[in-house]
PDB file of C-alpha atoms in Angstrom:
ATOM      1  CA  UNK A   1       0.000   0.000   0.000  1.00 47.00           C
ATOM      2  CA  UNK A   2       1.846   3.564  -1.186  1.00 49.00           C
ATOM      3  CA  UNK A   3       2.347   6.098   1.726  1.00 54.00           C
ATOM      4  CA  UNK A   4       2.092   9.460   1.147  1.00 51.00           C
ATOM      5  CA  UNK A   5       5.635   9.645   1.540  1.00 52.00           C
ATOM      6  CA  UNK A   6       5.945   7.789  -1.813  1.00 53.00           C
ATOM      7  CA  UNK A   7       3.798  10.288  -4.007  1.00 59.00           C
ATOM      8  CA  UNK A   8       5.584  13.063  -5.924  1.00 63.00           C
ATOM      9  CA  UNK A   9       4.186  15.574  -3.583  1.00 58.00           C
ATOM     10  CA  UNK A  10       5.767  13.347  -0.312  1.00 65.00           C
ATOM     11  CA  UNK A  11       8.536  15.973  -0.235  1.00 69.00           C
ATOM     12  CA  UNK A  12       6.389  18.385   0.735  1.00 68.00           C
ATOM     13  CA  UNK A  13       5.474  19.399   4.393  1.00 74.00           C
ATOM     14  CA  UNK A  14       2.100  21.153   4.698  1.00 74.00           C
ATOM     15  CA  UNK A  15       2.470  22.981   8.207  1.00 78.00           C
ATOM     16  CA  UNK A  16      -0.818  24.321   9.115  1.00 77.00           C
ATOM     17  CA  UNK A  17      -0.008  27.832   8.458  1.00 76.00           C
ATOM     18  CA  UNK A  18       1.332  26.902   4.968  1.00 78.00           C
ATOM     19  CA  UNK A  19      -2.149  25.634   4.185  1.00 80.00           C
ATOM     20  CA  UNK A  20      -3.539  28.480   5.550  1.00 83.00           C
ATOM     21  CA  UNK A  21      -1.314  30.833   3.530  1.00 83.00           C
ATOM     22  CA  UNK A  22      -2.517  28.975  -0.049  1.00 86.00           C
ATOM     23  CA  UNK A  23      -6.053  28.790   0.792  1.00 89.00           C
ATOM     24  CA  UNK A  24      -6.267  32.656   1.617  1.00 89.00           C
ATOM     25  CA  UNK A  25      -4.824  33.246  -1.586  1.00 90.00           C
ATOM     26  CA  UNK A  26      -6.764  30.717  -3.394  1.00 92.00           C
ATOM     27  CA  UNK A  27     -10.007  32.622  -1.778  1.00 95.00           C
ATOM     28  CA  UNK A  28      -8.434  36.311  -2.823  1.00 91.00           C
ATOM     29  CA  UNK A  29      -8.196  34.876  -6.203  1.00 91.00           C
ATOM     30  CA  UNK A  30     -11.783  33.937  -6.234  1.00 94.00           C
ATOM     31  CA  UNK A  31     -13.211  36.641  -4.544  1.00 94.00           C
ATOM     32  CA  UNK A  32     -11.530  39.278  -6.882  1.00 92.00           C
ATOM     33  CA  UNK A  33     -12.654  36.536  -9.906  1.00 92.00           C
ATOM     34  CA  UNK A  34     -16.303  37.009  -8.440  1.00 95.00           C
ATOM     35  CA  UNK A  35     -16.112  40.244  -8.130  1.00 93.00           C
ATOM     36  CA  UNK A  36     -14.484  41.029 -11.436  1.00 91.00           C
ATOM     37  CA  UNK A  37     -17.790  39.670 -13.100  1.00 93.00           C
ATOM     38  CA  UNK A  38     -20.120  41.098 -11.156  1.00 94.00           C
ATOM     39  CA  UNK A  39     -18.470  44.860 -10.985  1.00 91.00           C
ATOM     40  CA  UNK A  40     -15.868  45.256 -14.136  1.00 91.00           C
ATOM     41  CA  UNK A  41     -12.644  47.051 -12.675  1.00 89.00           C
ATOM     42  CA  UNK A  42     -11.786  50.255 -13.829  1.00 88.00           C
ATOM     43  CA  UNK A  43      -8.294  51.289 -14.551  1.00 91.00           C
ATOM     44  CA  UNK A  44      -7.103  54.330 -12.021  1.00 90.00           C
ATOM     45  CA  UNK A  45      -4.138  55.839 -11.387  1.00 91.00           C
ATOM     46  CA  UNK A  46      -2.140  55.966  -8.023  1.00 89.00           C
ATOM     47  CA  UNK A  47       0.836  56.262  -6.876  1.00 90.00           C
ATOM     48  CA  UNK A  48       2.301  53.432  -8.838  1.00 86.00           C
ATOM     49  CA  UNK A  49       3.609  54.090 -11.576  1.00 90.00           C
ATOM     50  CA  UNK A  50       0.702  53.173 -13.891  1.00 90.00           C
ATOM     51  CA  UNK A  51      -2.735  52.790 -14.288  1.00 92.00           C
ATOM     52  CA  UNK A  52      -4.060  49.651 -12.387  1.00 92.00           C
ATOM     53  CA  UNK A  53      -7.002  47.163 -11.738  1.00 91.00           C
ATOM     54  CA  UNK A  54      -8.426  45.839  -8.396  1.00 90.00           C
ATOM     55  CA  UNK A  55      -7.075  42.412  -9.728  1.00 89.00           C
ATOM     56  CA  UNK A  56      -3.506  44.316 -10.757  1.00 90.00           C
ATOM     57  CA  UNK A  57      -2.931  45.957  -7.215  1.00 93.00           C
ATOM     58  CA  UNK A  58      -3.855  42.936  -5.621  1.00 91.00           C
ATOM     59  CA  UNK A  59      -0.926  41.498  -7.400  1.00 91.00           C
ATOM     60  CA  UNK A  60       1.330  44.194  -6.892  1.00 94.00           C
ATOM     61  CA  UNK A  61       0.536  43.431  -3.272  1.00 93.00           C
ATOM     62  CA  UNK A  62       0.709  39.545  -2.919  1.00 92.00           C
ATOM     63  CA  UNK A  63       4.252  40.530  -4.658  1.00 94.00           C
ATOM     64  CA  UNK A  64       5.493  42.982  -2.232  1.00 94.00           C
ATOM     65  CA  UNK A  65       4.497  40.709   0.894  1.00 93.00           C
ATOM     66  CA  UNK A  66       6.190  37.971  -0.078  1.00 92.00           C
ATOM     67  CA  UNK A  67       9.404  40.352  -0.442  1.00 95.00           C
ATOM     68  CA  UNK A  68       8.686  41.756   2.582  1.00 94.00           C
ATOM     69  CA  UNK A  69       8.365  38.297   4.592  1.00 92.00           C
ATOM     70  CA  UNK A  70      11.123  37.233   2.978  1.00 93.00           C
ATOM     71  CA  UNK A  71      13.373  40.217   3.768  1.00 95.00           C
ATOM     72  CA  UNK A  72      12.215  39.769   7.510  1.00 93.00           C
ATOM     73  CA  UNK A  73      13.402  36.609   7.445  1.00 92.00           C
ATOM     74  CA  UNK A  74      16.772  37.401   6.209  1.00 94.00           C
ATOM     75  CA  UNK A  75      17.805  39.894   8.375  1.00 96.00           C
ATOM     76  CA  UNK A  76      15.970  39.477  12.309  1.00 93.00           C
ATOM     77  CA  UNK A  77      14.555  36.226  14.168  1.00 93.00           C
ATOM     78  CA  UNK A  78      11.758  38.287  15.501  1.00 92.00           C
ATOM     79  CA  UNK A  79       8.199  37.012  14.742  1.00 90.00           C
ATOM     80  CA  UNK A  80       7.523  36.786  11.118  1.00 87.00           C
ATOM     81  CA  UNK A  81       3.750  37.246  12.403  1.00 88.00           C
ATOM     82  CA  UNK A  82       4.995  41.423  12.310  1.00 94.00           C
ATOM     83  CA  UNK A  83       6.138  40.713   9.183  1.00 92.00           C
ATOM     84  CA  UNK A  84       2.652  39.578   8.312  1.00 90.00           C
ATOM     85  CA  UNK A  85       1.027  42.792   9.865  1.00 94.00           C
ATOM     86  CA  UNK A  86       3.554  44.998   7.797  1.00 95.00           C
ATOM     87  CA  UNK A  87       2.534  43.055   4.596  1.00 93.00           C
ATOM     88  CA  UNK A  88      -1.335  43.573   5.526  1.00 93.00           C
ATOM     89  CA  UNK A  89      -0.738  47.435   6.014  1.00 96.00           C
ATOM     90  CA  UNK A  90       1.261  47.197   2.767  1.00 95.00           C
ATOM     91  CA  UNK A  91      -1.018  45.414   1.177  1.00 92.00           C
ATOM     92  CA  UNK A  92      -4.213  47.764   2.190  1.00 94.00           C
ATOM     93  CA  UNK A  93      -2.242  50.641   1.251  1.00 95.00           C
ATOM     94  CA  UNK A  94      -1.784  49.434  -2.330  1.00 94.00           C
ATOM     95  CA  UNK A  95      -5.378  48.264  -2.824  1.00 89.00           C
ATOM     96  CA  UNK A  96      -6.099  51.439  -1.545  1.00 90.00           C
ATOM     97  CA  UNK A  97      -3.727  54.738  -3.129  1.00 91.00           C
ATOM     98  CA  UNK A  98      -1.777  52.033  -5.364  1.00 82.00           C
TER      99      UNK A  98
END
């Protein structure tokens, strides 16, 4: 009988918060899908450097929080949970002004 060691995915550890990390963005990416169809986004302008989308900022933002984790992570061993609350400021900023 194969273990789930011995599928091609056995490598992989799925931590809790790892699952929870993929199924919030799995969820964002259907939530902005749903909303896409039921209210068209309209380009705007910002403070980035080009007109952008709902769907465009939020992937400006996904983007920058996984630099910012992963900057965190390179240079203190504090929590990467204030990491996290950085990266949802950052992110509500974007989605916001971006």
């Amino acid at each position: 009988m194969p273990q789930a060691s011995d599928s091609a995915l056995g490598w992989m550890v799925w931590t809790a918060p790892t699952a929870i990390f993929f199924i919030v963005i799995a969820l964002l990416i259907v939530a902005f899908t749903v909303w896409g169809i039921v209210s068209p986004p309209v380009e705007r302008r910002g403070f980035l450097p080009m007109p952008t989308t709902r769907g465009d900022r939020l992937f400006v933002g996904l983007l920058g929080s996984a630099f910012i984790h992963l900057i965190w992570i390179a240079l203190t061993v504090a929590s990467p949970w204030i990491a996290t609350g950085i990266s949802l400021l950052y992110m509500l900023a974007i989605g916001r002004w971006g």
